[in-house]
CSV table of C-alpha atoms in Angstrom, one decimal:
chain,number,residue,atom,x,y,z
Y,557,MET,CA,-188.7,73.3,97.0
Y,558,LEU,CA,-185.3,74.9,97.2
Y,559,LYS,CA,-182.3,73.8,99.4
Y,560,ARG,CA,-179.1,75.6,99.9
Y,561,ILE,CA,-175.9,73.5,100.2
Y,562,PRO,CA,-172.1,73.9,99.9
Y,563,PRO,CA,-170.7,73.0,96.5
Y,564,GLY,CA,-168.6,70.3,98.1
Y,565,GLU,CA,-172.0,68.4,98.9
Y,566,ALA,CA,-173.3,68.4,95.3
Y,567,LYS,CA,-173.8,65.1,93.6
Y,568,LEU,CA,-174.9,63.9,90.3
Y,569,GLY,CA,-178.7,63.9,89.7
Y,570,MET,CA,-179.3,67.2,91.5
Y,571,PHE,CA,-181.2,70.1,89.8
Y,572,ILE,CA,-179.2,73.2,90.0
Y,573,HIS,CA,-181.5,76.2,90.5
Y,574,GLY,CA,-178.8,78.8,91.1
Y,575,PHE,CA,-175.4,79.9,92.6
Y,576,GLU,CA,-174.2,82.2,95.2
Y,577,GLY,CA,-170.6,83.5,95.5
Y,578,SER,CA,-168.5,85.7,93.3
Y,579,TRP,CA,-170.6,88.8,92.4
Y,580,MET,CA,-169.8,88.5,88.6
Y,581,ALA,CA,-169.3,84.8,87.8
Y,582,HIS,CA,-170.3,81.2,88.2
Y,583,PRO,CA,-168.6,78.3,86.4
Y,584,PHE,CA,-171.4,77.1,84.2
Y,585,TRP,CA,-173.1,78.2,80.9
Y,586,ARG,CA,-176.6,78.1,82.5
Y,587,THR,CA,-177.9,78.8,86.0
Y,588,ARG,CA,-180.6,76.1,85.9
Y,589,PHE,CA,-179.7,72.5,84.7
Y,590,LEU,CA,-179.7,68.9,85.8
Y,591,LEU,CA,-176.2,68.0,87.1
Y,592,GLU,CA,-175.5,65.0,84.9
Y,593,ARG,CA,-171.8,65.1,83.8
Y,594,PRO,CA,-169.0,64.0,86.3
Y,595,ALA,CA,-166.9,66.8,84.7
Y,596,ASP,CA,-169.5,69.4,85.7
Y,597,LEU,CA,-169.6,68.0,89.2
Y,598,ALA,CA,-165.8,68.3,89.6
Y,599,LEU,CA,-165.9,71.9,88.1
Y,600,LEU,CA,-168.6,72.9,90.7
Y,601,LYS,CA,-166.7,71.4,93.6
Y,602,ALA,CA,-163.5,73.3,92.5
Y,603,SER,CA,-165.2,76.5,91.9
Y,604,ASP,CA,-165.4,79.6,94.1
Y,605,VAL,CA,-169.2,79.4,94.3
Y,606,ALA,CA,-170.2,80.0,98.0
Y,607,ALA,CA,-173.4,78.0,98.0
Y,608,VAL,CA,-175.6,76.1,95.5
Y,609,LEU,CA,-179.4,76.2,95.3
Y,610,ILE,CA,-180.9,72.8,94.6
Y,611,ASP,CA,-184.5,72.2,93.5
Y,612,VAL,CA,-185.3,69.0,95.2
Y,613,SER,CA,-188.7,68.7,93.3
Y,614,ARG,CA,-186.7,68.2,90.1
Y,615,GLY,CA,-183.7,66.0,91.0
Y,616,VAL,CA,-181.9,64.2,93.8
Y,617,ALA,CA,-182.3,65.8,97.3
Y,618,PRO,CA,-179.3,66.7,99.4
Y,619,ASP,CA,-178.4,65.0,102.6
Y,620,PRO,CA,-180.1,66.9,105.5
Y,621,ALA,CA,-176.8,67.6,107.2
Y,622,ALA,CA,-175.5,69.2,104.0
Y,623,THR,CA,-178.1,71.9,104.0
Y,624,LEU,CA,-177.0,75.4,104.8
Y,625,PRO,CA,-179.0,77.9,106.8
Y,626,GLU,CA,-180.0,80.9,104.7
Y,627,ALA,CA,-177.6,83.3,106.3
Y,628,VAL,CA,-174.5,81.1,106.2
Y,629,ALA,CA,-172.1,80.6,103.3
Y,630,GLU,CA,-169.2,78.3,102.8
Y,631,PRO,CA,-165.8,79.8,102.5
Y,632,VAL,CA,-164.4,80.4,99.0
Y,633,ARG,CA,-162.6,77.5,97.5
Y,634,VAL,CA,-159.3,78.7,96.1
Y,635,LEU,CA,-158.0,76.8,93.0
Y,636,SER,CA,-154.5,75.3,93.6
Y,637,PRO,CA,-151.4,76.5,91.7
Y,638,GLU,CA,-151.4,73.0,89.9
Y,639,THR,CA,-154.9,73.6,88.7
Y,640,LEU,CA,-154.3,77.1,87.5
Y,641,ARG,CA,-151.2,76.0,85.6
Y,642,ALA,CA,-153.2,73.2,84.0
Y,643,ASP,CA,-156.0,75.7,83.1
Y,644,ARG,CA,-153.5,78.2,81.6
Y,645,GLU,CA,-151.8,75.4,79.5
Y,646,HIS,CA,-155.3,74.2,78.4
Y,647,ALA,CA,-156.3,77.7,77.3
Y,648,ARG,CA,-153.0,78.2,75.6
Y,649,ARG,CA,-153.5,75.0,73.4
Y,650,THR,CA,-157.1,75.9,72.8
Y,651,ILE,CA,-156.3,79.3,71.6
Y,652,ALA,CA,-153.5,78.2,69.4
Y,653,HIS,CA,-155.6,75.4,67.7
Y,654,ALA,CA,-158.5,77.8,67.3
Y,655,ARG,CA,-156.2,80.4,65.7
Y,656,ASP,CA,-154.9,77.9,63.1
Y,657,VAL,CA,-158.4,76.9,62.1
Y,658,ALA,CA,-159.6,80.6,61.9
Y,659,GLN,CA,-156.7,81.5,59.8
Y,660,GLU,CA,-157.3,78.7,57.4
Y,661,ILE,CA,-161.0,79.8,57.1
Y,662,TYR,CA,-160.1,83.5,56.7
Y,663,ASP,CA,-157.3,82.9,54.2
Y,664,ASN,CA,-159.6,80.8,52.1
Y,665,ALA,CA,-162.1,83.6,52.0
Y,666,GLN,CA,-159.4,86.1,51.1
Y,667,ASN,CA,-158.4,83.8,48.2
Y,668,GLY,CA,-162.0,83.5,47.0
Y,669,LEU,CA,-162.5,79.9,48.2
Y,670,SER,CA,-165.7,78.8,49.7
Y,671,ILE,CA,-166.2,78.9,53.4
Y,672,ASP,CA,-167.0,75.6,55.3
Y,673,ALA,CA,-167.9,76.4,58.8
Y,674,ARG,CA,-168.3,72.8,59.6
Y,675,ASP,CA,-164.5,72.8,60.2
Y,676,ALA,CA,-165.0,75.4,62.8
Y,677,ILE,CA,-167.8,73.8,64.9
Y,678,PRO,CA,-165.4,71.4,66.9
Y,679,VAL,CA,-163.2,74.3,67.6
Y,680,VAL,CA,-166.1,76.4,68.9
Y,681,ALA,CA,-167.0,73.4,71.2
Y,682,GLU,CA,-163.3,73.3,72.5
Y,683,ILE,CA,-163.5,77.1,73.1
Y,684,ALA,CA,-166.8,76.6,74.9
Y,685,GLU,CA,-165.4,73.9,77.1
Y,686,CYS,CA,-162.3,76.0,78.0
Y,687,VAL,CA,-164.5,79.0,78.9
Y,688,ALA,CA,-166.6,76.8,81.1
Y,689,ARG,CA,-163.5,75.4,82.8
Y,690,ASN,CA,-162.0,78.7,83.7
Y,691,PRO,CA,-163.6,81.9,82.1
Y,692,ALA,CA,-161.2,84.4,83.5
Y,693,MET,CA,-158.1,82.4,82.4
Y,694,PHE,CA,-159.4,82.1,78.7
Y,695,VAL,CA,-160.5,85.8,78.5
Y,696,ASP,CA,-157.3,87.1,79.9
Y,697,MET,CA,-155.1,84.9,77.7
Y,698,ALA,CA,-157.1,85.7,74.5
Y,699,ARG,CA,-156.4,89.5,75.1
Y,700,LEU,CA,-152.7,88.8,74.4
Y,701,LYS,CA,-152.1,88.9,70.6
Y,702,THR,CA,-149.3,89.5,68.2
Y,703,LYS,CA,-150.0,92.4,65.8
Y,704,ASP,CA,-149.3,90.2,62.7
Y,705,GLN,CA,-152.0,87.6,63.8
Y,706,TYR,CA,-154.5,90.1,65.2
Y,707,THR,CA,-157.3,89.3,62.8
Y,708,TYR,CA,-157.2,85.5,63.6
Y,709,LEU,CA,-156.7,85.9,67.3
Y,710,HIS,CA,-159.3,88.6,67.6
Y,711,SER,CA,-161.9,86.3,66.1
Y,712,VAL,CA,-160.9,83.6,68.6
Y,713,SER,CA,-161.2,86.0,71.4
Y,714,VAL,CA,-164.6,87.3,70.3
Y,715,CYS,CA,-165.8,83.7,70.1
Y,716,GLY,CA,-164.8,83.1,73.7
Y,717,LEU,CA,-166.4,86.4,74.9
Y,718,MET,CA,-169.7,85.5,73.0
Y,719,VAL,CA,-169.7,82.1,74.7
Y,720,ASN,CA,-169.1,83.6,78.0
Y,721,LEU,CA,-171.9,86.3,77.6
Y,722,ALA,CA,-174.4,83.8,76.2
Y,723,ARG,CA,-173.7,81.6,79.3
Y,724,GLU,CA,-174.2,84.6,81.6
Y,725,ILE,CA,-177.6,85.4,80.1
Y,726,GLY,CA,-178.8,81.9,80.4
Y,727,LEU,CA,-179.0,80.7,76.8
Y,728,ASP,CA,-179.1,77.0,76.1
Y,729,ASP,CA,-176.1,75.0,75.1
Y,730,GLU,CA,-176.9,74.8,71.4
Y,731,THR,CA,-177.4,78.6,71.3
Y,732,VAL,CA,-174.3,79.3,73.2
Y,733,ARG,CA,-172.2,77.2,70.5
Y,734,ALA,CA,-174.0,79.1,67.7
Y,735,MET,CA,-173.1,82.5,69.4
Y,736,GLY,CA,-169.5,81.2,69.5
Y,737,LEU,CA,-169.4,80.4,65.9
Y,738,ALA,CA,-170.8,83.8,65.1
Y,739,GLY,CA,-168.0,85.4,67.0
Y,740,LEU,CA,-165.3,83.3,65.3
Y,741,LEU,CA,-166.5,84.4,61.9
Y,742,HIS,CA,-167.8,87.9,62.4
Y,743,ASP,CA,-164.9,89.7,60.7
Y,744,VAL,CA,-164.4,87.4,57.7
Y,745,GLY,CA,-165.5,90.3,55.4
Y,746,LYS,CA,-162.3,92.2,56.4
Y,747,MET,CA,-160.3,89.8,54.3
Y,748,THR,CA,-161.2,91.9,51.2
Y,749,VAL,CA,-159.9,95.1,52.8
Y,750,PRO,CA,-156.1,95.8,52.1
Y,751,ALA,CA,-153.9,95.2,55.0
Y,752,GLU,CA,-152.3,98.6,54.7
Y,753,ILE,CA,-155.7,100.1,55.4
Y,754,LEU,CA,-156.7,97.8,58.2
Y,755,ASN,CA,-153.3,98.4,59.9
Y,756,LYS,CA,-152.8,102.0,59.0
Y,757,PRO,CA,-151.2,103.8,62.0
Y,758,GLY,CA,-152.7,107.2,61.1
Y,759,ARG,CA,-156.1,108.6,60.6
Y,760,LEU,CA,-158.0,107.0,57.8
Y,761,GLU,CA,-159.0,109.0,54.7
Y,762,ALA,CA,-162.7,109.2,53.9
Y,763,GLU,CA,-162.4,106.8,51.0
Y,764,GLU,CA,-160.4,104.3,53.2
Y,765,PHE,CA,-163.0,104.3,56.0
Y,766,ALA,CA,-165.8,103.9,53.3
Y,767,LEU,CA,-163.9,100.8,52.2
Y,768,ILE,CA,-163.7,99.4,55.6
Y,769,LYS,CA,-167.4,100.0,56.2
Y,770,GLN,CA,-168.2,97.6,53.4
Y,771,HIS,CA,-166.9,94.6,55.3
Y,772,PRO,CA,-170.2,93.7,57.2
Y,773,GLU,CA,-172.1,93.3,53.9
Y,774,THR,CA,-169.1,91.5,52.2
Y,775,GLY,CA,-168.8,89.1,55.2
Y,776,HIS,CA,-172.5,88.4,55.0
Y,777,ALA,CA,-172.3,87.5,51.4
Y,778,MET,CA,-169.3,85.3,52.0
Y,779,LEU,CA,-171.2,83.4,54.7
Y,780,HIS,CA,-174.6,83.2,53.1
Y,781,GLY,CA,-175.2,79.8,51.8
Y,782,ALA,CA,-171.9,78.4,53.1
Y,783,GLU,CA,-171.9,75.0,54.7
Y,784,GLY,CA,-172.5,74.9,58.5
Y,785,ILE,CA,-173.6,78.6,58.8
Y,786,ASN,CA,-176.3,79.5,61.3
Y,787,GLN,CA,-178.5,82.6,61.4
Y,788,GLN,CA,-176.5,84.0,64.3
Y,789,ALA,CA,-173.3,84.1,62.3
Y,790,LEU,CA,-175.2,85.9,59.4
Y,791,ASP,CA,-176.5,88.4,61.8
Y,792,VAL,CA,-173.3,89.2,63.5
Y,793,ALA,CA,-171.2,89.5,60.3
Y,794,LEU,CA,-173.9,91.9,59.0
Y,795,MET,CA,-174.8,93.9,62.0
Y,796,HIS,CA,-171.9,93.9,64.5
Y,797,HIS,CA,-171.3,97.7,63.7
Y,798,GLU,CA,-174.9,98.7,64.2
Y,799,LYS,CA,-175.6,101.0,67.3
Y,800,MET,CA,-178.7,101.1,69.4
Y,801,ASP,CA,-179.4,104.7,68.5
Y,802,GLY,CA,-179.2,104.1,64.7
Y,803,SER,CA,-175.8,105.8,64.2
Y,804,GLY,CA,-174.1,102.6,63.1
Y,805,TYR,CA,-173.5,101.0,59.8
Y,806,PRO,CA,-174.3,99.5,57.3
Y,807,PHE,CA,-178.0,100.2,57.7
Y,808,GLY,CA,-178.4,102.5,60.6
Y,809,LEU,CA,-180.6,100.1,62.4
Y,810,LYS,CA,-182.0,101.0,65.9
Y,811,GLY,CA,-182.8,99.1,69.1
Y,812,GLU,CA,-184.7,95.7,68.7
Y,813,ALA,CA,-184.2,95.9,64.8
Y,814,ILE,CA,-180.6,94.7,65.7
Y,815,SER,CA,-180.7,90.9,66.5
Y,816,LEU,CA,-179.7,89.7,70.0
Y,817,ALA,CA,-176.6,88.0,68.4
Y,818,ALA,CA,-175.5,91.2,66.7
Y,819,ARG,CA,-176.0,93.4,69.9
Y,820,MET,CA,-173.9,90.8,71.8
Y,821,GLY,CA,-171.4,90.7,69.0
Y,822,ALA,CA,-171.0,94.5,69.0
Y,823,ILE,CA,-170.0,94.5,72.7
Y,824,CYS,CA,-167.6,91.6,72.4
Y,825,ASP,CA,-166.0,93.0,69.3
Y,826,VAL,CA,-165.3,96.5,70.6
Y,827,TYR,CA,-164.2,95.3,74.0
Y,828,ASP,CA,-161.6,93.0,72.5
Y,829,ALA,CA,-160.4,95.6,70.0
Y,830,LEU,CA,-160.0,98.1,72.8
Y,831,THR,CA,-158.0,95.7,75.1
Y,832,SER,CA,-155.6,94.5,72.3
Y,833,ASP,CA,-152.5,96.2,70.9
Y,834,ARG,CA,-153.0,97.5,67.4
Y,835,ALA,CA,-150.7,99.1,64.8
Y,836,TYR,CA,-152.3,102.4,65.6
Y,837,LYS,CA,-152.8,102.3,69.3
Y,838,ASP,CA,-151.8,100.5,72.5
Y,839,ARG,CA,-154.3,98.4,74.4
Y,840,TRP,CA,-156.5,99.8,77.0
Y,841,THR,CA,-156.9,98.1,80.4
Y,842,PRO,CA,-160.2,96.0,80.8
Y,843,LEU,CA,-161.3,98.6,83.4
Y,844,ARG,CA,-160.7,101.6,81.1
Y,845,ALA,CA,-162.4,99.7,78.2
Y,846,VAL,CA,-165.7,98.9,80.0
Y,847,THR,CA,-165.7,102.4,81.6
Y,848,GLU,CA,-165.4,104.1,78.2
Y,849,MET,CA,-167.9,101.8,76.6
Y,850,HIS,CA,-170.4,102.5,79.3
Y,851,GLY,CA,-170.1,106.2,78.5
Y,852,TRP,CA,-170.8,105.8,74.9
Y,853,LYS,CA,-174.6,106.5,75.1
Y,854,GLY,CA,-176.7,105.0,72.5
Y,855,HIS,CA,-174.0,102.7,71.3
Y,856,PHE,CA,-174.7,99.4,73.1
Y,857,ASP,CA,-177.6,97.5,74.6
Y,858,THR,CA,-177.2,98.6,78.2
Y,859,GLU,CA,-178.7,95.4,79.7
Y,860,LEU,CA,-176.3,93.2,77.7
Y,861,LEU,CA,-173.4,95.5,78.5
Y,862,PHE,CA,-174.3,95.0,82.2
Y,863,ALA,CA,-174.4,91.2,81.8
Y,864,PHE,CA,-171.1,91.4,79.8
Y,865,CYS,CA,-169.3,93.2,82.7
Y,866,ARG,CA,-170.6,90.7,85.1
Y,867,SER,CA,-169.4,87.8,82.8
Y,868,ILE,CA,-165.8,89.1,82.7
Y,869,GLY,CA,-165.6,90.3,86.3
Y,870,VAL,CA,-164.8,94.0,85.3
Y,871,ALA,CA,-167.4,96.8,85.7
Y,872,PRO,CA,-167.3,100.6,84.9
Y,873,THR,CA,-165.7,102.5,87.8
Y,874,GLY,CA,-168.4,104.6,89.6
Y,875,TRP,CA,-171.3,102.4,88.9
Y,876,LEU,CA,-173.9,102.5,91.7
Y,877,VAL,CA,-175.1,98.9,92.0
Y,878,ARG,CA,-177.8,97.1,94.0
Y,879,MET,CA,-177.1,93.8,95.4
Y,880,GLN,CA,-179.2,90.8,96.3
Y,881,SER,CA,-179.3,91.7,100.0
Y,882,GLY,CA,-180.7,95.2,99.3
Y,883,ARG,CA,-177.4,96.9,99.9
Y,884,LEU,CA,-176.1,99.5,97.6
Y,885,GLY,CA,-172.3,99.6,96.5
Y,886,VAL,CA,-170.0,101.6,94.3
Y,887,VAL,CA,-167.8,99.8,91.8
Y,888,LEU,CA,-164.1,100.6,92.3
Y,889,PRO,CA,-160.8,99.2,90.7
Y,890,ASP,CA,-159.3,96.1,92.4
Y,891,GLY,CA,-155.6,96.3,92.4
Y,892,THR,CA,-153.3,98.4,90.2
Y,893,GLN,CA,-153.5,96.4,86.9
Y,894,GLU,CA,-157.2,97.4,86.2
Y,895,THR,CA,-158.1,93.9,85.2
Y,896,ARG,CA,-160.8,93.3,87.8
Y,897,SER,CA,-163.3,95.3,89.8
Y,898,LYS,CA,-164.6,95.3,93.3
Y,899,ILE,CA,-167.6,96.7,95.1
Y,900,ARG,CA,-167.7,98.8,98.2
Y,901,ALA,CA,-171.0,98.2,99.9
Y,902,PHE,CA,-171.9,101.3,101.9
Y,903,HIS,CA,-175.8,101.8,102.0
Y,904,SER,CA,-179.0,100.0,102.4
Y,905,ALA,CA,-181.7,100.4,99.9
Y,906,ILE,CA,-184.2,99.1,102.4
Y,907,THR,CA,-183.6,101.4,105.4
Y,908,ARG,CA,-182.0,104.2,103.2
Y,909,ARG,CA,-179.2,104.5,105.9
Y,910,PRO,CA,-175.5,103.8,105.8
Y,911,VAL,CA,-174.4,100.2,106.5
Y,912,PRO,CA,-170.9,98.9,107.6
Y,913,LEU,CA,-168.4,99.2,104.8
Y,914,GLU,CA,-167.5,96.1,103.0
Y,915,ASP,CA,-165.3,95.5,99.9
Y,916,LEU,CA,-166.7,92.6,97.9
Y,917,PHE,CA,-164.8,90.7,95.2
Y,918,ARG,CA,-164.5,87.0,94.5
Y,919,GLY,CA,-165.7,86.0,98.0
Y,920,PRO,CA,-169.0,84.8,99.4
Y,921,GLY,CA,-171.5,87.6,99.5
Y,922,ASP,CA,-174.1,89.3,97.4
Y,923,ARG,CA,-174.6,89.1,93.7
Y,924,VAL,CA,-175.2,92.2,91.7
Y,925,VAL,CA,-178.8,92.4,90.5
Y,926,GLY,CA,-178.8,95.8,88.8
Y,927,THR,CA,-177.6,99.3,88.4
Y,928,GLU,CA,-179.0,102.4,90.1
Y,929,ASP,CA,-179.0,106.1,89.4
Y,930,PRO,CA,-177.2,108.0,92.2
Y,931,ALA,CA,-179.5,111.0,91.9
Y,932,HIS,CA,-182.5,108.8,92.6
Y,933,TRP,CA,-181.0,107.9,96.0
Y,934,GLY,CA,-180.1,111.5,96.8
Y,935,PHE,CA,-176.3,111.0,96.5
Y,936,THR,CA,-174.7,114.4,95.8
Y,937,ASN,CA,-171.4,115.1,93.8
Y,938,TRP,CA,-171.3,111.4,92.9
Y,939,ASP,CA,-168.5,111.7,90.4
Y,940,ALA,CA,-166.3,113.8,92.7
Y,941,ALA,CA,-167.0,111.3,95.6
Y,942,VAL,CA,-165.9,108.4,93.3
Y,943,ARG,CA,-162.6,110.2,92.4
Y,944,ARG,CA,-161.9,110.7,96.1
Y,945,LEU,CA,-162.4,107.1,96.7
Y,946,ILE,CA,-160.0,106.1,93.9
Y,947,GLU,CA,-157.4,108.6,95.1
Y,948,GLY,CA,-157.7,107.3,98.6
Y,949,HIS,CA,-159.1,110.5,100.1
Y,950,GLY,CA,-162.4,108.9,101.3
Y,951,VAL,CA,-164.0,105.8,102.2
Y,952,LEU,CA,-167.7,106.3,100.9
Y,953,PRO,CA,-169.8,108.6,98.9
Y,954,ASP,CA,-171.7,111.4,100.5
Y,955,THR,CA,-174.8,109.8,101.9
Y,956,PRO,CA,-178.2,111.6,102.3
Y,957,HIS,CA,-180.1,111.7,105.4
Y,958,ALA,CA,-182.8,109.1,105.8
């Protein structure tokens, strides 16, 4: 039996069945778990979750007075400036430590020394804890890289993104950490590629690109048999450049032939590369990155890309999405920095009629449950309508008659 309570009324021993609130995020690795740790309880009470679903048949029941009616949600809890500063400093220290450990592992690989991933396991746990504490803070700070330390910081960032995505799709704690380790080690094969090729500002020659394309198999060979290596790390090192339509490398694998870990790694690797400064290009905004990635048909697992967008709070502009309430909304940029997205709810999938406009972002309300095809709902000139919304020349897409 499920009960709906404010996060402030949660207590140890409750079984968490789900969360309501921000449409793209909740503060835990899993959506269903027994609330046992005081740190998790404190995190929940400080979060922006609007309400918590408790399964009273599997844990402690809430006080009757704490139960919320189905249509009422508690106001969003805003983290204090002191908490944000503490989270920022914690993320800075975690990233710096992880960078140093990654640099040692990668440099040893470059020098022909054996890899011992056991040294990285505590670091992955630190990153996982930091991501659980404040996902947006870690992801945003990890995007800021110096060009001379790109390889190491890119690996740290991909580790955090993998942890965040694994949490979003509900993987268990052990698998979450395994995915993080895979992200940290995914590019170790690049240590055999000359730096002048990796950082070349101009177009690569055919033989240079052929050399770069060897790094997945080289990295797999480096990791195979090494201490502390899991199957996810082997898969991601070998297959993170494979594409769903078979056009990737090194083997041209298609669809389910690419492991879950590698499909996740492909998304996290490309997103971080696109949003980082490189010797040959300036970084893209998160919004531009996910919008472009969504447009690369056949490149990524579309369901995982949807989950990834939800995990980082950014979605491709122009997505038509269905929300838990049955409303339809269009994804639009939130603010001028293009680091977050919002949804403008405008139509009912149930009545097939317009509903009062509402912009949703980081507040109580619906959670996105899927994407929709505008043509299926009869919305005409969808792309043009989205452009008008962005330019401020309209408030909603053209809506069909019921």
